[in-house]
Every structure is written in structure tokens, then in C-alpha cells.
Amino acid sequence: MNCPGISSSQAEADTRRWLERAVIGLNLCPFAKAVHIRGQIHYAVYLQGEEAELIDLLIAEANALAACEASERDTTLLIAPNILADFLDFNDFTARAERRLAREGFEGQFQLASFHPHFQFAGTDADDITNATNRAPYPTLHLLREDSVSRAVDAFPDAEAIFGRNIDTLEALGAEGWTALGVGPGGAAR
């Protein structure tokens, strides 16, 4: 799903809509609401199509995140609508990006989470609604501060139960309910 006509502002708007309606609205991540409300999420968009440049931008975003206090910028979403349309290619890319982050000295400081429009857990069918827990409108790399993740997990009484609860939520919502959220590409323009 490459989106060559998409603007940076549209990619960000669609991602914000997904965050607000799906991630926060369905409570898929109980930690997301606070940083969203406080304006501590930084959105970056990469519109080109070169993997090496995307990794370089990820490193630049990691450096920028490290230079900020968590109270100012706690996390970064790097959105790439025009590259890595195939989920398996994106998955391989994410592994390379994690290795590069480690080589650049960010191991133990940041975690890298990934979201993709065609995300698929091993052992599931492509149309299994449970895959939606990791589906975003566009390929997205999420830089999270390790310290912030640890504090959030410590504050949440049963963090291990989040995944199971998300599966239950999505199964109850169903494919039609997910579609009705309007959290795909162009969703914010509707």
C-alpha cells in the first residue's frame, strides 16, 4: 500500500485519527492516552522511498528524542506511507532498524515498536481481526523511551493482560466495526 499522492500533513492526520479512535478509543494501549493529551508525541513523516534514508531518519529522530526531556517529547511516531508496502519486507526492515539503533548506542534507552497496514501475527490468517492490534494506516516505526515504558508498566496493575484484552476487544468489534472506525489511509479526510 504505497500512497504516492499523500502529503505529510495527510499521513500525520490519518495517524492521529488511528491513534485517537483505535489505540486510545479502544484502549489498545492504556499508556497512549496520557502522552497524547499532554502533547508529548512527536510525529515525523518520510515521503521518499529509500530504506537507507528511512533508517537514517530514524536515527536522527532517536537523537532528537534523546535531546528532549520526556516531559516535552516522550515518544516519536515515524510514518512512512511510500515505502515497505509488503509486511514481510517491513518486518525485515524493522529488524535492521533495531540493529542500527543498537549500533548507534540507543540499546537500553529506546524500544522500537512497529505498525503496518497489513500486520499479521505468525499463525493467523491475513483477515484475522486480531492482527488489527498492530495495524496502522501506514508503515510506522514507534520510538519509545525505555524508562517511560518501565514506569507505565509499573503503574499498570496487570500489564501482561493487555494483549489478551485487546484480542477480546477486537473479536467483539469484528471486521465491520474496525472498518467503521475509519482509521485507514485517507480516514481523516472523510
mmCIF file with all atom_site columns, C-alpha atoms in Angstrom:
data_model
loop_
_atom_site.group_PDB
_atom_site.id
_atom_site.type_symbol
_atom_site.label_atom_id
_atom_site.label_alt_id
_atom_site.label_comp_id
_atom_site.label_asym_id
_atom_site.label_entity_id
_atom_site.label_seq_id
_atom_site.pdbx_PDB_ins_code
_atom_site.Cartn_x
_atom_site.Cartn_y
_atom_site.Cartn_z
_atom_site.occupancy
_atom_site.B_iso_or_equiv
_atom_site.pdbx_formal_charge
_atom_site.auth_seq_id
_atom_site.auth_comp_id
_atom_site.auth_asym_id
_atom_site.auth_atom_id
_atom_site.pdbx_PDB_model_num
ATOM 1   C CA . MET A 1 1   ? 0.000   0.000   0.000  1.00 0.00 ? 1   MET A CA 1
ATOM 2   C CA . ASN A 1 2   ? 2.225   2.788   -1.215 1.00 0.00 ? 2   ASN A CA 1
ATOM 3   C CA . CYS A 1 3   ? 0.438   6.118   -1.223 1.00 0.00 ? 3   CYS A CA 1
ATOM 4   C CA . PRO A 1 4   ? 2.437   8.320   -3.639 1.00 0.00 ? 4   PRO A CA 1
ATOM 5   C CA . GLY A 1 5   ? -0.076  11.182  -3.683 1.00 0.00 ? 5   GLY A CA 1
ATOM 6   C CA . ILE A 1 6   ? -0.258  11.540  0.079  1.00 0.00 ? 6   ILE A CA 1
ATOM 7   C CA . SER A 1 7   ? 1.044   14.657  1.761  1.00 0.00 ? 7   SER A CA 1
ATOM 8   C CA . SER A 1 8   ? 2.932   14.761  5.006  1.00 0.00 ? 8   SER A CA 1
ATOM 9   C CA . SER A 1 9   ? 0.006   16.515  6.693  1.00 0.00 ? 9   SER A CA 1
ATOM 10  C CA . GLN A 1 10  ? -2.460  13.842  5.489  1.00 0.00 ? 10  GLN A CA 1
ATOM 11  C CA . ALA A 1 11  ? -0.218  10.999  6.695  1.00 0.00 ? 11  ALA A CA 1
ATOM 12  C CA . GLU A 1 12  ? 0.051   12.657  10.106 1.00 0.00 ? 12  GLU A CA 1
ATOM 13  C CA . ALA A 1 13  ? -3.697  13.383  10.286 1.00 0.00 ? 13  ALA A CA 1
ATOM 14  C CA . ASP A 1 14  ? -4.554  9.779   9.392  1.00 0.00 ? 14  ASP A CA 1
ATOM 15  C CA . THR A 1 15  ? -2.113  8.506   12.009 1.00 0.00 ? 15  THR A CA 1
ATOM 16  C CA . ARG A 1 16  ? -3.537  10.820  14.677 1.00 0.00 ? 16  ARG A CA 1
ATOM 17  C CA . ARG A 1 17  ? -7.041  9.616   13.802 1.00 0.00 ? 17  ARG A CA 1
ATOM 18  C CA . TRP A 1 18  ? -5.906  5.978   14.146 1.00 0.00 ? 18  TRP A CA 1
ATOM 19  C CA . LEU A 1 19  ? -4.265  6.785   17.480 1.00 0.00 ? 19  LEU A CA 1
ATOM 20  C CA . GLU A 1 20  ? -7.345  8.575   18.815 1.00 0.00 ? 20  GLU A CA 1
ATOM 21  C CA . ARG A 1 21  ? -10.025 6.200   17.502 1.00 0.00 ? 21  ARG A CA 1
ATOM 22  C CA . ALA A 1 22  ? -8.316  2.812   17.677 1.00 0.00 ? 22  ALA A CA 1
ATOM 23  C CA . VAL A 1 23  ? -5.329  2.883   20.021 1.00 0.00 ? 23  VAL A CA 1
ATOM 24  C CA . ILE A 1 24  ? -6.883  5.221   22.604 1.00 0.00 ? 24  ILE A CA 1
ATOM 25  C CA . GLY A 1 25  ? -10.565 4.824   21.695 1.00 0.00 ? 25  GLY A CA 1
ATOM 26  C CA . LEU A 1 26  ? -10.465 1.037   22.029 1.00 0.00 ? 26  LEU A CA 1
ATOM 27  C CA . ASN A 1 27  ? -7.887  1.275   24.838 1.00 0.00 ? 27  ASN A CA 1
ATOM 28  C CA . LEU A 1 28  ? -5.483  -0.983  22.918 1.00 0.00 ? 28  LEU A CA 1
ATOM 29  C CA . CYS A 1 29  ? -2.631  0.776   24.699 1.00 0.00 ? 29  CYS A CA 1
ATOM 30  C CA . PRO A 1 30  ? -3.577  2.128   28.119 1.00 0.00 ? 30  PRO A CA 1
ATOM 31  C CA . PHE A 1 31  ? -0.374  4.211   28.154 1.00 0.00 ? 31  PHE A CA 1
ATOM 32  C CA . ALA A 1 32  ? -1.074  6.180   24.966 1.00 0.00 ? 32  ALA A CA 1
ATOM 33  C CA . LYS A 1 33  ? -3.806  8.499   26.218 1.00 0.00 ? 33  LYS A CA 1
ATOM 34  C CA . ALA A 1 34  ? -1.681  10.399  28.734 1.00 0.00 ? 34  ALA A CA 1
ATOM 35  C CA . VAL A 1 35  ? 1.170   11.229  26.332 1.00 0.00 ? 35  VAL A CA 1
ATOM 36  C CA . HIS A 1 36  ? -1.353  12.165  23.646 1.00 0.00 ? 36  HIS A CA 1
ATOM 37  C CA . ILE A 1 37  ? -3.282  14.527  25.928 1.00 0.00 ? 37  ILE A CA 1
ATOM 38  C CA . ARG A 1 38  ? -0.040  16.137  27.150 1.00 0.00 ? 38  ARG A CA 1
ATOM 39  C CA . GLY A 1 39  ? 1.177   16.626  23.563 1.00 0.00 ? 39  GLY A CA 1
ATOM 40  C CA . GLN A 1 40  ? 4.292   14.506  24.144 1.00 0.00 ? 40  GLN A CA 1
ATOM 41  C CA . ILE A 1 41  ? 4.059   12.529  20.899 1.00 0.00 ? 41  ILE A CA 1
ATOM 42  C CA . HIS A 1 42  ? 6.216   13.732  18.025 1.00 0.00 ? 42  HIS A CA 1
ATOM 43  C CA . TYR A 1 43  ? 5.072   12.827  14.512 1.00 0.00 ? 43  TYR A CA 1
ATOM 44  C CA . ALA A 1 44  ? 7.600   12.601  11.678 1.00 0.00 ? 44  ALA A CA 1
ATOM 45  C CA . VAL A 1 45  ? 6.733   11.643  8.110  1.00 0.00 ? 45  VAL A CA 1
ATOM 46  C CA . TYR A 1 46  ? 9.090   10.217  5.494  1.00 0.00 ? 46  TYR A CA 1
ATOM 47  C CA . LEU A 1 47  ? 7.620   10.576  1.995  1.00 0.00 ? 47  LEU A CA 1
ATOM 48  C CA . GLN A 1 48  ? 10.532  9.235   -0.045 1.00 0.00 ? 48  GLN A CA 1
ATOM 49  C CA . GLY A 1 49  ? 11.082  5.585   -0.855 1.00 0.00 ? 49  GLY A CA 1
ATOM 50  C CA . GLU A 1 50  ? 14.638  4.688   0.154  1.00 0.00 ? 50  GLU A CA 1
ATOM 51  C CA . GLU A 1 51  ? 15.151  2.265   3.042  1.00 0.00 ? 51  GLU A CA 1
ATOM 52  C CA . ALA A 1 52  ? 18.628  3.570   3.884  1.00 0.00 ? 52  ALA A CA 1
ATOM 53  C CA . GLU A 1 53  ? 17.281  7.122   4.152  1.00 0.00 ? 53  GLU A CA 1
ATOM 54  C CA . LEU A 1 54  ? 14.424  5.926   6.356  1.00 0.00 ? 54  LEU A CA 1
ATOM 55  C CA . ILE A 1 55  ? 16.894  4.272   8.754  1.00 0.00 ? 55  ILE A CA 1
ATOM 56  C CA . ASP A 1 56  ? 18.990  7.461   8.760  1.00 0.00 ? 56  ASP A CA 1
ATOM 57  C CA . LEU A 1 57  ? 15.858  9.482   9.593  1.00 0.00 ? 57  LEU A CA 1
ATOM 58  C CA . LEU A 1 58  ? 15.018  7.015   12.377 1.00 0.00 ? 58  LEU A CA 1
ATOM 59  C CA . ILE A 1 59  ? 18.485  7.610   13.866 1.00 0.00 ? 59  ILE A CA 1
ATOM 60  C CA . ALA A 1 60  ? 18.030  11.380  13.530 1.00 0.00 ? 60  ALA A CA 1
ATOM 61  C CA . GLU A 1 61  ? 14.657  11.097  15.284 1.00 0.00 ? 61  GLU A CA 1
ATOM 62  C CA . ALA A 1 62  ? 16.239  8.976   18.037 1.00 0.00 ? 62  ALA A CA 1
ATOM 63  C CA . ASN A 1 63  ? 18.898  11.655  18.542 1.00 0.00 ? 63  ASN A CA 1
ATOM 64  C CA . ALA A 1 64  ? 16.222  14.361  18.648 1.00 0.00 ? 64  ALA A CA 1
ATOM 65  C CA . LEU A 1 65  ? 14.193  12.341  21.153 1.00 0.00 ? 65  LEU A CA 1
ATOM 66  C CA . ALA A 1 66  ? 17.264  11.778  23.320 1.00 0.00 ? 66  ALA A CA 1
ATOM 67  C CA . ALA A 1 67  ? 17.928  15.532  23.303 1.00 0.00 ? 67  ALA A CA 1
ATOM 68  C CA . CYS A 1 68  ? 14.466  16.307  24.714 1.00 0.00 ? 68  CYS A CA 1
ATOM 69  C CA . GLU A 1 69  ? 13.104  15.840  28.184 1.00 0.00 ? 69  GLU A CA 1
ATOM 70  C CA . ALA A 1 70  ? 10.365  13.196  28.361 1.00 0.00 ? 70  ALA A CA 1
ATOM 71  C CA . SER A 1 71  ? 8.013   15.869  29.683 1.00 0.00 ? 71  SER A CA 1
ATOM 72  C CA . GLU A 1 72  ? 8.441   17.692  26.367 1.00 0.00 ? 72  GLU A CA 1
ATOM 73  C CA . ARG A 1 73  ? 8.638   14.721  23.952 1.00 0.00 ? 73  ARG A CA 1
ATOM 74  C CA . ASP A 1 74  ? 8.101   11.256  25.317 1.00 0.00 ? 74  ASP A CA 1
ATOM 75  C CA . THR A 1 75  ? 7.789   9.262   22.126 1.00 0.00 ? 75  THR A CA 1
ATOM 76  C CA . THR A 1 76  ? 8.064   9.523   18.335 1.00 0.00 ? 76  THR A CA 1
ATOM 77  C CA . LEU A 1 77  ? 5.974   8.026   15.541 1.00 0.00 ? 77  LEU A CA 1
ATOM 78  C CA . LEU A 1 78  ? 7.837   7.867   12.223 1.00 0.00 ? 78  LEU A CA 1
ATOM 79  C CA . ILE A 1 79  ? 5.299   7.361   9.425  1.00 0.00 ? 79  ILE A CA 1
ATOM 80  C CA . ALA A 1 80  ? 6.411   6.078   6.001  1.00 0.00 ? 80  ALA A CA 1
ATOM 81  C CA . PRO A 1 81  ? 3.465   5.934   3.568  1.00 0.00 ? 81  PRO A CA 1
ATOM 82  C CA . ASN A 1 82  ? 5.510   5.415   0.377  1.00 0.00 ? 82  ASN A CA 1
ATOM 83  C CA . ILE A 1 83  ? 7.799   2.560   1.318  1.00 0.00 ? 83  ILE A CA 1
ATOM 84  C CA . LEU A 1 84  ? 7.683   -1.010  2.600  1.00 0.00 ? 84  LEU A CA 1
ATOM 85  C CA . ALA A 1 85  ? 4.142   -1.796  1.460  1.00 0.00 ? 85  ALA A CA 1
ATOM 86  C CA . ASP A 1 86  ? 4.801   -5.522  1.896  1.00 0.00 ? 86  ASP A CA 1
ATOM 87  C CA . PHE A 1 87  ? 4.530   -6.526  5.551  1.00 0.00 ? 87  PHE A CA 1
ATOM 88  C CA . LEU A 1 88  ? 7.303   -9.137  5.409  1.00 0.00 ? 88  LEU A CA 1
ATOM 89  C CA . ASP A 1 89  ? 9.683   -6.587  3.880  1.00 0.00 ? 89  ASP A CA 1
ATOM 90  C CA . PHE A 1 90  ? 8.681   -4.128  6.615  1.00 0.00 ? 90  PHE A CA 1
ATOM 91  C CA . ASN A 1 91  ? 9.234   -6.776  9.275  1.00 0.00 ? 91  ASN A CA 1
ATOM 92  C CA . ASP A 1 92  ? 12.754  -7.449  7.928  1.00 0.00 ? 92  ASP A CA 1
ATOM 93  C CA . PHE A 1 93  ? 13.400  -3.710  7.763  1.00 0.00 ? 93  PHE A CA 1
ATOM 94  C CA . THR A 1 94  ? 12.318  -3.278  11.388 1.00 0.00 ? 94  THR A CA 1
ATOM 95  C CA . ALA A 1 95  ? 14.870  -5.891  12.483 1.00 0.00 ? 95  ALA A CA 1
ATOM 96  C CA . ARG A 1 96  ? 17.604  -3.999  10.591 1.00 0.00 ? 96  ARG A CA 1
ATOM 97  C CA . ALA A 1 97  ? 16.445  -0.725  12.142 1.00 0.00 ? 97  ALA A CA 1
ATOM 98  C CA . GLU A 1 98  ? 16.645  -2.235  15.647 1.00 0.00 ? 98  GLU A CA 1
ATOM 99  C CA . ARG A 1 99  ? 20.210  -3.396  14.971 1.00 0.00 ? 99  ARG A CA 1
ATOM 100 C CA . ARG A 1 100 ? 21.164  0.059   13.724 1.00 0.00 ? 100 ARG A CA 1
ATOM 101 C CA . LEU A 1 101 ? 19.642  1.700   16.802 1.00 0.00 ? 101 LEU A CA 1
ATOM 102 C CA . ALA A 1 102 ? 21.745  -0.634  18.965 1.00 0.00 ? 102 ALA A CA 1
ATOM 103 C CA . ARG A 1 103 ? 24.927  0.153   16.978 1.00 0.00 ? 103 ARG A CA 1
ATOM 104 C CA . GLU A 1 104 ? 24.217  3.873   17.429 1.00 0.00 ? 104 GLU A CA 1
ATOM 105 C CA . GLY A 1 105 ? 24.141  3.404   21.213 1.00 0.00 ? 105 GLY A CA 1
ATOM 106 C CA . PHE A 1 106 ? 20.389  3.519   21.845 1.00 0.00 ? 106 PHE A CA 1
ATOM 107 C CA . GLU A 1 107 ? 20.025  -0.010  23.242 1.00 0.00 ? 107 GLU A CA 1
ATOM 108 C CA . GLY A 1 108 ? 18.551  0.262   26.729 1.00 0.00 ? 108 GLY A CA 1
ATOM 109 C CA . GLN A 1 109 ? 17.394  3.821   26.015 1.00 0.00 ? 109 GLN A CA 1
ATOM 110 C CA . PHE A 1 110 ? 14.731  3.225   23.358 1.00 0.00 ? 110 PHE A CA 1
ATOM 111 C CA . GLN A 1 111 ? 12.464  0.412   22.237 1.00 0.00 ? 111 GLN A CA 1
ATOM 112 C CA . LEU A 1 112 ? 11.223  0.198   18.673 1.00 0.00 ? 112 LEU A CA 1
ATOM 113 C CA . ALA A 1 113 ? 7.631   -0.878  18.094 1.00 0.00 ? 113 ALA A CA 1
ATOM 114 C CA . SER A 1 114 ? 6.221   -1.264  14.610 1.00 0.00 ? 114 SER A CA 1
ATOM 115 C CA . PHE A 1 115 ? 2.803   -0.960  12.993 1.00 0.00 ? 115 PHE A CA 1
ATOM 116 C CA . HIS A 1 116 ? 1.772   -1.782  9.448  1.00 0.00 ? 116 HIS A CA 1
ATOM 117 C CA . PRO A 1 117 ? -1.493  -1.763  7.464  1.00 0.00 ? 117 PRO A CA 1
ATOM 118 C CA . HIS A 1 118 ? -1.038  -5.477  6.700  1.00 0.00 ? 118 HIS A CA 1
ATOM 119 C CA . PHE A 1 119 ? 0.430   -6.576  10.032 1.00 0.00 ? 119 PHE A CA 1
ATOM 120 C CA . GLN A 1 120 ? -0.039  -10.294 10.571 1.00 0.00 ? 120 GLN A CA 1
ATOM 121 C CA . PHE A 1 121 ? 0.835   -12.344 13.623 1.00 0.00 ? 121 PHE A CA 1
ATOM 122 C CA . ALA A 1 122 ? 2.508   -15.673 12.903 1.00 0.00 ? 122 ALA A CA 1
ATOM 123 C CA . GLY A 1 123 ? -0.081  -18.433 12.730 1.00 0.00 ? 123 GLY A CA 1
ATOM 124 C CA . THR A 1 124 ? -3.010  -16.153 11.861 1.00 0.00 ? 124 THR A CA 1
ATOM 125 C CA . ASP A 1 125 ? -4.857  -15.590 8.609  1.00 0.00 ? 125 ASP A CA 1
ATOM 126 C CA . ALA A 1 126 ? -4.376  -12.209 6.951  1.00 0.00 ? 126 ALA A CA 1
ATOM 127 C CA . ASP A 1 127 ? -8.009  -11.245 7.628  1.00 0.00 ? 127 ASP A CA 1
ATOM 128 C CA . ASP A 1 128 ? -7.926  -12.268 11.307 1.00 0.00 ? 128 ASP A CA 1
ATOM 129 C CA . ILE A 1 129 ? -9.232  -9.220  13.208 1.00 0.00 ? 129 ILE A CA 1
ATOM 130 C CA . THR A 1 130 ? -6.689  -9.763  15.993 1.00 0.00 ? 130 THR A CA 1
ATOM 131 C CA . ASN A 1 131 ? -3.976  -8.523  13.624 1.00 0.00 ? 131 ASN A CA 1
ATOM 132 C CA . ALA A 1 132 ? -5.539  -5.067  13.928 1.00 0.00 ? 132 ALA A CA 1
ATOM 133 C CA . THR A 1 133 ? -3.795  -4.581  17.288 1.00 0.00 ? 133 THR A CA 1
ATOM 134 C CA . ASN A 1 134 ? -0.682  -3.731  15.267 1.00 0.00 ? 134 ASN A CA 1
ATOM 135 C CA . ARG A 1 135 ? -2.280  -2.198  12.170 1.00 0.00 ? 135 ARG A CA 1
ATOM 136 C CA . ALA A 1 136 ? -1.841  1.474   11.390 1.00 0.00 ? 136 ALA A CA 1
ATOM 137 C CA . PRO A 1 137 ? -2.811  3.387   8.251  1.00 0.00 ? 137 PRO A CA 1
ATOM 138 C CA . TYR A 1 138 ? 0.814   3.372   7.023  1.00 0.00 ? 138 TYR A CA 1
ATOM 139 C CA . PRO A 1 139 ? 4.074   1.620   7.907  1.00 0.00 ? 139 PRO A CA 1
ATOM 140 C CA . THR A 1 140 ? 5.036   3.253   11.191 1.00 0.00 ? 140 THR A CA 1
ATOM 141 C CA . LEU A 1 141 ? 8.055   2.974   13.474 1.00 0.00 ? 141 LEU A CA 1
ATOM 142 C CA . HIS A 1 142 ? 7.438   3.924   17.099 1.00 0.00 ? 142 HIS A CA 1
ATOM 143 C CA . LEU A 1 143 ? 10.357  5.033   19.272 1.00 0.00 ? 143 LEU A CA 1
ATOM 144 C CA . LEU A 1 144 ? 9.560   4.587   22.949 1.00 0.00 ? 144 LEU A CA 1
ATOM 145 C CA . ARG A 1 145 ? 11.716  5.573   25.906 1.00 0.00 ? 145 ARG A CA 1
ATOM 146 C CA . GLU A 1 146 ? 12.644  2.503   27.961 1.00 0.00 ? 146 GLU A CA 1
ATOM 147 C CA . ASP A 1 147 ? 12.265  4.499   31.203 1.00 0.00 ? 147 ASP A CA 1
ATOM 148 C CA . SER A 1 148 ? 8.766   5.626   30.253 1.00 0.00 ? 148 SER A CA 1
ATOM 149 C CA . VAL A 1 149 ? 7.733   2.090   29.318 1.00 0.00 ? 149 VAL A CA 1
ATOM 150 C CA . SER A 1 150 ? 9.052   0.764   32.640 1.00 0.00 ? 150 SER A CA 1
ATOM 151 C CA . ARG A 1 151 ? 7.186   3.449   34.624 1.00 0.00 ? 151 ARG A CA 1
ATOM 152 C CA . ALA A 1 152 ? 3.972   2.796   32.705 1.00 0.00 ? 152 ALA A CA 1
ATOM 153 C CA . VAL A 1 153 ? 4.189   -0.965  33.216 1.00 0.00 ? 153 VAL A CA 1
ATOM 154 C CA . ASP A 1 154 ? 4.926   -0.493  36.923 1.00 0.00 ? 154 ASP A CA 1
ATOM 155 C CA . ALA A 1 155 ? 1.874   1.763   37.244 1.00 0.00 ? 155 ALA A CA 1
ATOM 156 C CA . PHE A 1 156 ? -0.426  -0.612  35.377 1.00 0.00 ? 156 PHE A CA 1
ATOM 157 C CA . PRO A 1 157 ? -1.645  -3.403  37.661 1.00 0.00 ? 157 PRO A CA 1
ATOM 158 C CA . ASP A 1 158 ? -1.773  -6.188  35.062 1.00 0.00 ? 158 ASP A CA 1
ATOM 159 C CA . ALA A 1 159 ? 0.298   -5.206  32.033 1.00 0.00 ? 159 ALA A CA 1
ATOM 160 C CA . GLU A 1 160 ? 0.574   -8.818  30.858 1.00 0.00 ? 160 GLU A CA 1
ATOM 161 C CA . ALA A 1 161 ? -3.204  -8.924  30.379 1.00 0.00 ? 161 ALA A CA 1
ATOM 162 C CA . ILE A 1 162 ? -3.234  -6.073  27.833 1.00 0.00 ? 162 ILE A CA 1
ATOM 163 C CA . PHE A 1 163 ? -2.656  -8.311  24.814 1.00 0.00 ? 163 PHE A CA 1
ATOM 164 C CA . GLY A 1 164 ? -5.416  -10.759 25.786 1.00 0.00 ? 164 GLY A CA 1
ATOM 165 C CA . ARG A 1 165 ? -7.830  -7.929  26.491 1.00 0.00 ? 165 ARG A CA 1
ATOM 166 C CA . ASN A 1 166 ? -7.012  -6.398  23.103 1.00 0.00 ? 166 ASN A CA 1
ATOM 167 C CA . ILE A 1 167 ? -7.779  -9.679  21.359 1.00 0.00 ? 167 ILE A CA 1
ATOM 168 C CA . ASP A 1 168 ? -11.142 -9.864  23.158 1.00 0.00 ? 168 ASP A CA 1
ATOM 169 C CA . THR A 1 169 ? -11.908 -6.235  22.261 1.00 0.00 ? 169 THR A CA 1
ATOM 170 C CA . LEU A 1 170 ? -11.139 -6.721  18.575 1.00 0.00 ? 170 LEU A CA 1
ATOM 171 C CA . GLU A 1 171 ? -13.015 -10.004 18.325 1.00 0.00 ? 171 GLU A CA 1
ATOM 172 C CA . ALA A 1 172 ? -16.072 -8.320  19.858 1.00 0.00 ? 172 ALA A CA 1
ATOM 173 C CA . LEU A 1 173 ? -15.673 -5.351  17.478 1.00 0.00 ? 173 LEU A CA 1
ATOM 174 C CA . GLY A 1 174 ? -15.239 -7.531  14.399 1.00 0.00 ? 174 GLY A CA 1
ATOM 175 C CA . ALA A 1 175 ? -14.033 -6.578  10.935 1.00 0.00 ? 175 ALA A CA 1
ATOM 176 C CA . GLU A 1 176 ? -17.077 -4.395  10.234 1.00 0.00 ? 176 GLU A CA 1
ATOM 177 C CA . GLY A 1 177 ? -16.586 -2.491  13.472 1.00 0.00 ? 177 GLY A CA 1
ATOM 178 C CA . TRP A 1 178 ? -12.909 -1.947  12.688 1.00 0.00 ? 178 TRP A CA 1
ATOM 179 C CA . THR A 1 179 ? -13.768 -0.672  9.216  1.00 0.00 ? 179 THR A CA 1
ATOM 180 C CA . ALA A 1 180 ? -16.395 1.647   10.713 1.00 0.00 ? 180 ALA A CA 1
ATOM 181 C CA . LEU A 1 181 ? -13.685 3.340   12.801 1.00 0.00 ? 181 LEU A CA 1
ATOM 182 C CA . GLY A 1 182 ? -12.346 4.853   9.572  1.00 0.00 ? 182 GLY A CA 1
ATOM 183 C CA . VAL A 1 183 ? -8.722  4.525   10.602 1.00 0.00 ? 183 VAL A CA 1
ATOM 184 C CA . GLY A 1 184 ? -7.199  3.598   7.253  1.00 0.00 ? 184 GLY A CA 1
ATOM 185 C CA . PRO A 1 185 ? -5.381  5.771   4.735  1.00 0.00 ? 185 PRO A CA 1
ATOM 186 C CA . GLY A 1 186 ? -7.395  8.882   3.964  1.00 0.00 ? 186 GLY A CA 1
ATOM 187 C CA . GLY A 1 187 ? -9.610  8.328   7.012  1.00 0.00 ? 187 GLY A CA 1
ATOM 188 C CA . ALA A 1 188 ? -9.010  11.810  8.368  1.00 0.00 ? 188 ALA A CA 1
ATOM 189 C CA . ALA A 1 189 ? -10.157 13.338  5.071  1.00 0.00 ? 189 ALA A CA 1
ATOM 190 C CA . ARG A 1 190 ? -13.619 11.771  5.384  1.00 0.00 ? 190 ARG A CA 1
#
